[in-house]
Amino acid sequence: MRLFAPALIAGTLILGAVAAVAAPQIAGAAGAAGARTTILPGQWEYSYRVGPIPAGSEDRCLKQADVEQFAKGICTRKYTCDYDTRVVQDGKVQLKGTWTDKKGRVAPVDAKGTYTPESFRLNVHMKTINGIPLAGVMEAKRVSATCTPE
């Protein structure tokens, strides 16, 4: 079970990083006008890998309110996320910053990727809170404009 802990941590960090992709784009300098949605709401399929090892997959329903919420909280509840770099525009994503857990341990995160309104791919490089370097990939595609009933 201990071997899976880095994969679970990476999966959590990758999930948080993806939220920035779903967030509305913040245009240019402070005070610049306009925001647009970078991906569309609907039913999405996600898959995660840590190195070459599959780390999980899931289906998620993203409603418009969920997409907007991602802009406010691009983190899981277990971490405080600070990004020095957060660029989501013109089909490209770049994130660089740190995640801090509730015990004050810091994990540096660097993610780059691409997106379309119906898909995205993020390559995430990070160190766990224990200093173990990890590389992961998160891919997602929109499978339907409407969500499946739960």
Coordinates of N, CA and C in Angstrom, one line a residue:
M1 N 0.8 -1.2 0.0 CA 0.0 0.0 0.0 C 0.9 1.3 0.0
R2 N 2.0 1.2 0.7 CA 2.9 2.3 0.8 C 3.4 2.7 -0.6
L3 N 3.6 1.8 -1.5 CA 4.1 2.1 -2.9 C 3.0 2.9 -3.6
F4 N 1.8 2.8 -3.3 CA 0.7 3.5 -4.0 C 0.6 5.0 -3.5
A5 N 1.1 5.3 -2.4 CA 1.0 6.6 -1.8 C 1.4 7.7 -2.7
P6 N 2.7 7.6 -3.3 CA 3.1 8.7 -4.3 C 2.1 8.8 -5.4
A7 N 1.6 7.7 -5.9 CA 0.6 7.8 -7.0 C -0.6 8.5 -6.6
L8 N -1.1 8.2 -5.4 CA -2.3 8.8 -4.9 C -2.1 10.3 -4.7
I9 N -0.9 10.7 -4.2 CA -0.6 12.1 -4.0 C -0.5 12.8 -5.4
A10 N 0.1 12.1 -6.3 CA 0.2 12.7 -7.7 C -1.1 12.9 -8.3
G11 N -2.0 11.9 -8.1 CA -3.3 11.9 -8.7 C -4.1 13.1 -8.1
T12 N -4.0 13.3 -6.8 CA -4.6 14.5 -6.2 C -4.1 15.8 -6.7
L13 N -2.8 15.9 -6.9 CA -2.2 17.1 -7.4 C -2.6 17.3 -8.9
I14 N -2.6 16.2 -9.6 CA -3.0 16.4 -11.0 C -4.5 16.8 -11.1
L15 N -5.3 16.3 -10.3 CA -6.7 16.7 -10.2 C -6.8 18.2 -10.0
G16 N -6.0 18.7 -9.0 CA -6.1 20.1 -8.7 C -5.6 21.0 -9.9
A17 N -4.5 20.5 -10.5 CA -4.0 21.2 -11.7 C -5.0 21.3 -12.8
V18 N -5.7 20.3 -13.0 CA -6.7 20.3 -14.1 C -7.8 21.4 -13.9
A19 N -8.0 21.7 -12.7 CA -9.1 22.7 -12.4 C -8.7 24.0 -13.1
A20 N -7.5 24.3 -13.2 CA -7.1 25.6 -13.9 C -7.5 25.6 -15.4
V21 N -7.5 24.4 -16.0 CA -7.9 24.3 -17.4 C -9.3 24.6 -17.5
A22 N -10.1 24.2 -16.6 CA -11.6 24.4 -16.7 C -12.0 25.8 -16.3
A23 N -11.0 26.6 -15.7 CA -11.3 27.9 -15.2 C -11.4 28.9 -16.4
P24 N -12.2 29.9 -16.2 CA -12.3 30.9 -17.2 C -10.9 31.6 -17.4
Q25 N -10.6 32.0 -18.6 CA -9.3 32.6 -18.8 C -9.3 34.0 -18.2
I26 N -8.3 34.4 -17.6 CA -8.2 35.7 -17.0 C -7.3 36.5 -18.0
A27 N -7.8 37.5 -18.6 CA -7.2 38.2 -19.7 C -6.1 39.1 -19.2
G28 N -4.9 39.1 -19.8 CA -3.8 40.0 -19.7 C -3.5 40.6 -18.3
A29 N -3.3 41.8 -18.2 CA -2.9 42.5 -17.0 C -4.1 42.8 -16.1
A30 N -3.8 43.2 -14.9 CA -4.9 43.5 -14.0 C -5.8 44.5 -14.6
G31 N -7.1 44.3 -14.5 CA -8.1 45.2 -15.0 C -8.4 45.0 -16.4
A32 N -7.8 44.1 -17.1 CA -8.2 43.8 -18.5 C -9.5 43.2 -18.5
A33 N -10.3 43.4 -19.5 CA -11.7 43.0 -19.6 C -11.8 41.6 -20.2
G34 N -12.9 41.0 -19.8 CA -13.4 39.8 -20.5 C -12.8 38.5 -19.9
A35 N -13.7 37.5 -19.9 CA -13.3 36.1 -19.6 C -14.1 35.2 -20.5
R36 N -13.5 34.1 -20.9 CA -14.2 33.1 -21.7 C -14.0 31.7 -21.1
T37 N -14.9 30.9 -21.4 CA -14.7 29.5 -20.9 C -13.7 28.8 -21.8
T38 N -12.8 28.1 -21.2 CA -11.8 27.4 -22.0 C -12.3 25.9 -22.4
I39 N -13.0 25.3 -21.5 CA -13.6 24.0 -21.9 C -15.1 24.1 -21.6
L40 N -15.8 23.1 -22.2 CA -17.3 23.1 -22.1 C -17.8 22.2 -21.0
P41 N -19.0 22.6 -20.4 CA -19.6 21.6 -19.5 C -20.1 20.4 -20.2
G42 N -20.4 19.4 -19.4 CA -21.0 18.1 -20.0 C -20.3 16.9 -19.2
Q43 N -20.5 15.8 -19.8 CA -19.9 14.5 -19.3 C -18.5 14.4 -19.8
W44 N -17.5 14.2 -18.9 CA -16.1 14.1 -19.2 C -15.6 12.8 -18.7
E45 N -14.6 12.2 -19.5 CA -13.9 11.0 -19.1 C -12.4 11.5 -18.8
Y46 N -11.9 11.1 -17.6 CA -10.6 11.5 -17.2 C -9.7 10.2 -17.1
S47 N -8.4 10.3 -17.4 CA -7.5 9.2 -17.1 C -6.2 9.8 -16.6
Y48 N -5.6 9.1 -15.7 CA -4.4 9.5 -15.0 C -3.3 8.5 -15.1
R49 N -2.0 9.0 -15.3 CA -0.9 8.1 -15.3 C 0.2 8.8 -14.4
V50 N 0.9 8.0 -13.7 CA 2.1 8.4 -13.0 C 3.3 7.7 -13.7
G51 N 4.1 8.4 -14.4 CA 5.1 7.7 -15.3 C 4.3 6.9 -16.3
P52 N 4.7 5.7 -16.6 CA 3.9 4.8 -17.5 C 2.8 4.0 -16.8
I53 N 2.6 4.2 -15.5 CA 1.7 3.4 -14.8 C 0.3 4.1 -14.7
P54 N -0.7 3.4 -15.1 CA -2.1 4.0 -15.0 C -2.4 4.2 -13.5
A55 N -2.9 5.4 -13.2 CA -3.2 5.7 -11.8 C -4.7 5.9 -11.5
G56 N -5.5 5.6 -12.6 CA -6.9 5.7 -12.4 C -7.6 6.4 -13.5
S57 N -8.9 6.3 -13.5 CA -9.8 7.0 -14.4 C -11.1 7.2 -13.8
E58 N -11.9 8.2 -14.3 CA -13.2 8.5 -13.8 C -14.0 9.2 -14.8
D59 N -15.3 9.2 -14.6 CA -16.2 10.0 -15.4 C -16.7 11.1 -14.5
R60 N -16.8 12.3 -15.0 CA -17.3 13.4 -14.2 C -18.2 14.2 -15.0
C61 N -19.3 14.7 -14.3 CA -20.2 15.7 -14.9 C -19.7 17.1 -14.5
L62 N -19.4 17.9 -15.5 CA -19.1 19.3 -15.3 C -20.2 20.1 -15.7
K63 N -20.9 20.7 -14.8 CA -22.0 21.7 -15.1 C -21.3 23.1 -15.2
Q64 N -22.1 24.0 -15.8 CA -21.5 25.4 -15.9 C -21.1 25.9 -14.6
A65 N -21.9 25.7 -13.5 CA -21.5 26.2 -12.2 C -20.2 25.5 -11.7
D66 N -20.0 24.3 -12.1 CA -18.7 23.6 -11.7 C -17.5 24.2 -12.4
V67 N -17.7 24.5 -13.7 CA -16.6 25.1 -14.4 C -16.3 26.5 -13.8
E68 N -17.3 27.2 -13.4 CA -17.0 28.5 -12.8 C -16.4 28.4 -11.4
Q69 N -16.8 27.4 -10.7 CA -16.2 27.1 -9.4 C -14.7 26.8 -9.4
F70 N -14.3 26.1 -10.5 CA -12.9 25.7 -10.6 C -12.0 27.0 -10.6
A71 N -12.5 28.1 -11.1 CA -11.7 29.3 -11.2 C -11.5 29.8 -9.7
K72 N -12.3 29.5 -8.8 CA -12.2 30.0 -7.4 C -11.3 29.0 -6.6
G73 N -11.3 27.8 -6.9 CA -10.6 26.8 -6.1 C -10.0 25.7 -6.9
I74 N -8.8 26.0 -7.4 CA -8.1 25.0 -8.2 C -7.2 24.1 -7.4
C75 N -7.8 23.6 -6.3 CA -7.1 22.8 -5.3 C -8.1 21.8 -4.7
T76 N -7.6 20.8 -4.1 CA -8.5 19.9 -3.3 C -8.5 20.5 -1.9
R77 N -9.4 20.0 -1.1 CA -9.6 20.5 0.2 C -8.4 20.2 1.1
K78 N -7.6 19.3 0.7 CA -6.4 18.9 1.5 C -5.2 19.8 1.4
Y79 N -5.3 20.7 0.5 CA -4.1 21.6 0.2 C -4.5 23.0 0.1
T80 N -3.5 23.9 0.2 CA -3.6 25.3 -0.1 C -2.6 25.4 -1.3
C81 N -3.2 25.9 -2.5 CA -2.4 26.0 -3.7 C -2.1 27.5 -4.0
D82 N -0.8 27.7 -4.3 CA -0.4 29.0 -4.8 C 0.4 28.8 -6.1
Y83 N -0.1 29.5 -7.1 CA 0.6 29.4 -8.4 C 1.2 30.8 -8.7
D84 N 2.5 30.8 -8.9 CA 3.2 32.0 -9.4 C 2.9 32.2 -10.8
T85 N 2.7 31.1 -11.6 CA 2.4 31.2 -13.0 C 1.1 30.4 -13.2
R86 N 0.1 31.1 -13.8 CA -1.1 30.4 -14.2 C -1.6 31.1 -15.5
V87 N -1.3 30.4 -16.6 CA -1.6 30.8 -17.9 C -2.5 29.8 -18.6
V88 N -3.7 30.2 -19.0 CA -4.7 29.3 -19.6 C -5.2 30.1 -20.8
Q89 N -4.6 30.0 -22.0 CA -5.1 30.8 -23.1 C -4.6 30.2 -24.4
D90 N -5.3 30.5 -25.5 CA -4.9 30.1 -26.8 C -4.6 28.6 -26.9
G91 N -5.3 27.8 -26.2 CA -5.1 26.3 -26.3 C -4.0 25.8 -25.5
K92 N -3.3 26.6 -24.7 CA -2.2 26.2 -23.9 C -2.4 26.4 -22.4
V93 N -1.8 25.6 -21.6 CA -1.9 25.7 -20.1 C -0.5 25.7 -19.6
Q94 N -0.2 26.6 -18.7 CA 1.1 26.5 -17.9 C 0.8 26.9 -16.5
L95 N 1.2 26.0 -15.6 CA 1.0 26.3 -14.1 C 2.3 26.0 -13.4
K96 N 2.7 26.9 -12.5 CA 3.9 26.6 -11.7 C 3.6 27.2 -10.3
G97 N 3.8 26.4 -9.3 CA 3.6 26.9 -8.0 C 3.9 25.8 -6.9
T98 N 3.1 26.0 -5.8 CA 3.3 25.0 -4.7 C 2.0 24.6 -4.1
W99 N 1.9 23.4 -3.6 CA 0.8 23.0 -2.8 C 1.3 22.7 -1.4
T100 N 0.5 23.2 -0.4 CA 0.9 23.0 1.0 C -0.2 22.3 1.7
D101 N 0.2 21.2 2.4 CA -0.8 20.4 3.1 C -1.1 21.1 4.5
K102 N -2.0 20.4 5.2 CA -2.5 21.0 6.5 C -1.4 21.0 7.6
K103 N -0.3 20.2 7.3 CA 0.8 20.1 8.3 C 1.9 21.1 7.9
G104 N 1.7 21.9 6.8 CA 2.7 22.9 6.4 C 3.7 22.4 5.5
R105 N 3.6 21.1 5.0 CA 4.6 20.6 4.1 C 4.3 21.0 2.6
V106 N 5.3 21.4 1.9 CA 5.2 22.1 0.6 C 5.6 21.1 -0.5
A107 N 4.8 21.0 -1.5 CA 5.1 20.2 -2.7 C 5.1 21.2 -4.0
P108 N 6.3 21.4 -4.6 CA 6.3 22.2 -5.8 C 5.7 21.4 -7.0
V109 N 4.9 22.2 -7.8 CA 4.2 21.6 -8.9 C 4.4 22.5 -10.2
D110 N 4.6 21.8 -11.3 CA 4.8 22.5 -12.6 C 4.0 21.7 -13.6
A111 N 3.1 22.3 -14.3 CA 2.2 21.6 -15.2 C 2.1 22.4 -16.5
K112 N 2.2 21.6 -17.6 CA 2.0 22.2 -19.0 C 1.1 21.3 -19.8
G113 N 0.4 21.9 -20.7 CA -0.5 21.1 -21.5 C -1.2 21.9 -22.5
T114 N -2.2 21.2 -23.1 CA -3.0 21.8 -24.2 C -4.4 21.5 -23.9
Y115 N -5.3 22.3 -24.5 CA -6.7 22.1 -24.4 C -7.5 22.5 -25.6
T116 N -8.6 21.9 -25.8 CA -9.6 22.4 -26.8 C -10.9 22.5 -26.0
P117 N -12.0 23.0 -26.5 CA -13.2 23.0 -25.7 C -13.7 21.6 -25.3
E118 N -13.2 20.5 -26.0 CA -13.7 19.2 -25.6 C -12.6 18.2 -25.2
S119 N -11.4 18.7 -25.0 CA -10.4 17.8 -24.5 C -9.2 18.6 -23.9
F120 N -8.4 17.9 -23.1 CA -7.2 18.5 -22.6 C -6.2 17.4 -22.2
R121 N -5.0 17.8 -22.1 CA -3.9 17.0 -21.7 C -2.9 17.8 -20.9
L122 N -2.6 17.4 -19.7 CA -1.7 18.0 -18.8 C -0.5 17.1 -18.4
N123 N 0.7 17.6 -18.6 CA 1.9 16.9 -18.1 C 2.3 17.6 -16.9
V124 N 2.4 16.8 -15.8 CA 2.6 17.4 -14.5 C 3.9 16.9 -13.9
H125 N 4.8 17.8 -13.5 CA 6.1 17.4 -12.8 C 6.0 18.0 -11.4
M126 N 6.3 17.2 -10.4 CA 6.2 17.7 -9.1 C 7.1 16.9 -8.2
K127 N 7.2 17.3 -6.9 CA 7.8 16.6 -5.9 C 6.8 16.4 -4.8
T128 N 6.7 15.2 -4.3 CA 5.7 15.0 -3.2 C 6.1 15.8 -2.0
I129 N 5.3 15.8 -1.0 CA 5.6 16.5 0.2 C 6.8 15.8 0.9
N130 N 7.2 14.6 0.5 CA 8.3 13.9 1.1 C 9.6 14.1 0.2
G131 N 9.4 14.9 -0.9 CA 10.6 15.2 -1.8 C 10.8 14.2 -2.9
I132 N 9.9 13.3 -3.1 CA 10.0 12.3 -4.2 C 9.5 12.9 -5.5
P133 N 10.4 13.0 -6.5 CA 10.0 13.5 -7.8 C 9.1 12.6 -8.5
L134 N 8.0 13.2 -9.1 CA 7.0 12.4 -9.9 C 6.7 13.1 -11.1
A135 N 6.4 12.4 -12.2 CA 5.8 13.0 -13.4 C 4.5 12.2 -13.7
G136 N 3.5 13.0 -14.1 CA 2.2 12.3 -14.4 C 1.6 13.0 -15.5
V137 N 0.6 12.3 -16.1 CA -0.2 12.9 -17.2 C -1.7 12.7 -16.9
M138 N -2.4 13.8 -17.2 CA -3.9 13.7 -17.0 C -4.4 14.0 -18.4
E139 N -5.3 13.1 -18.9 CA -6.0 13.4 -20.1 C -7.5 13.3 -19.9
A140 N -8.2 14.1 -20.6 CA -9.7 14.1 -20.5 C -10.3 14.5 -21.8
K141 N -11.5 13.9 -22.0 CA -12.3 14.3 -23.2 C -13.7 14.4 -22.8
R142 N -14.4 15.3 -23.4 CA -15.8 15.4 -23.2 C -16.5 14.4 -24.1
V143 N -17.4 13.6 -23.5 CA -18.0 12.5 -24.2 C -19.5 12.9 -24.5
S144 N -20.0 13.9 -23.9 CA -21.4 14.3 -24.1 C -21.7 15.7 -23.6
A145 N -22.5 16.4 -24.3 CA -22.9 17.8 -23.9 C -23.8 17.7 -22.7
T146 N -24.5 16.6 -22.5 CA -25.3 16.4 -21.3 C -24.8 15.3 -20.4
C147 N -25.0 15.5 -19.1 CA -24.5 14.6 -18.1 C -25.4 13.4 -18.0
T148 N -24.8 12.2 -17.7 CA -25.6 11.0 -17.5 C -26.2 11.1 -16.1
P149 N -27.4 10.5 -16.0 CA -28.1 10.5 -14.7 C -27.3 9.7 -13.7
E150 N -27.3 10.2 -12.4 CA -26.5 9.5 -11.4 C -27.4 8.5 -10.6

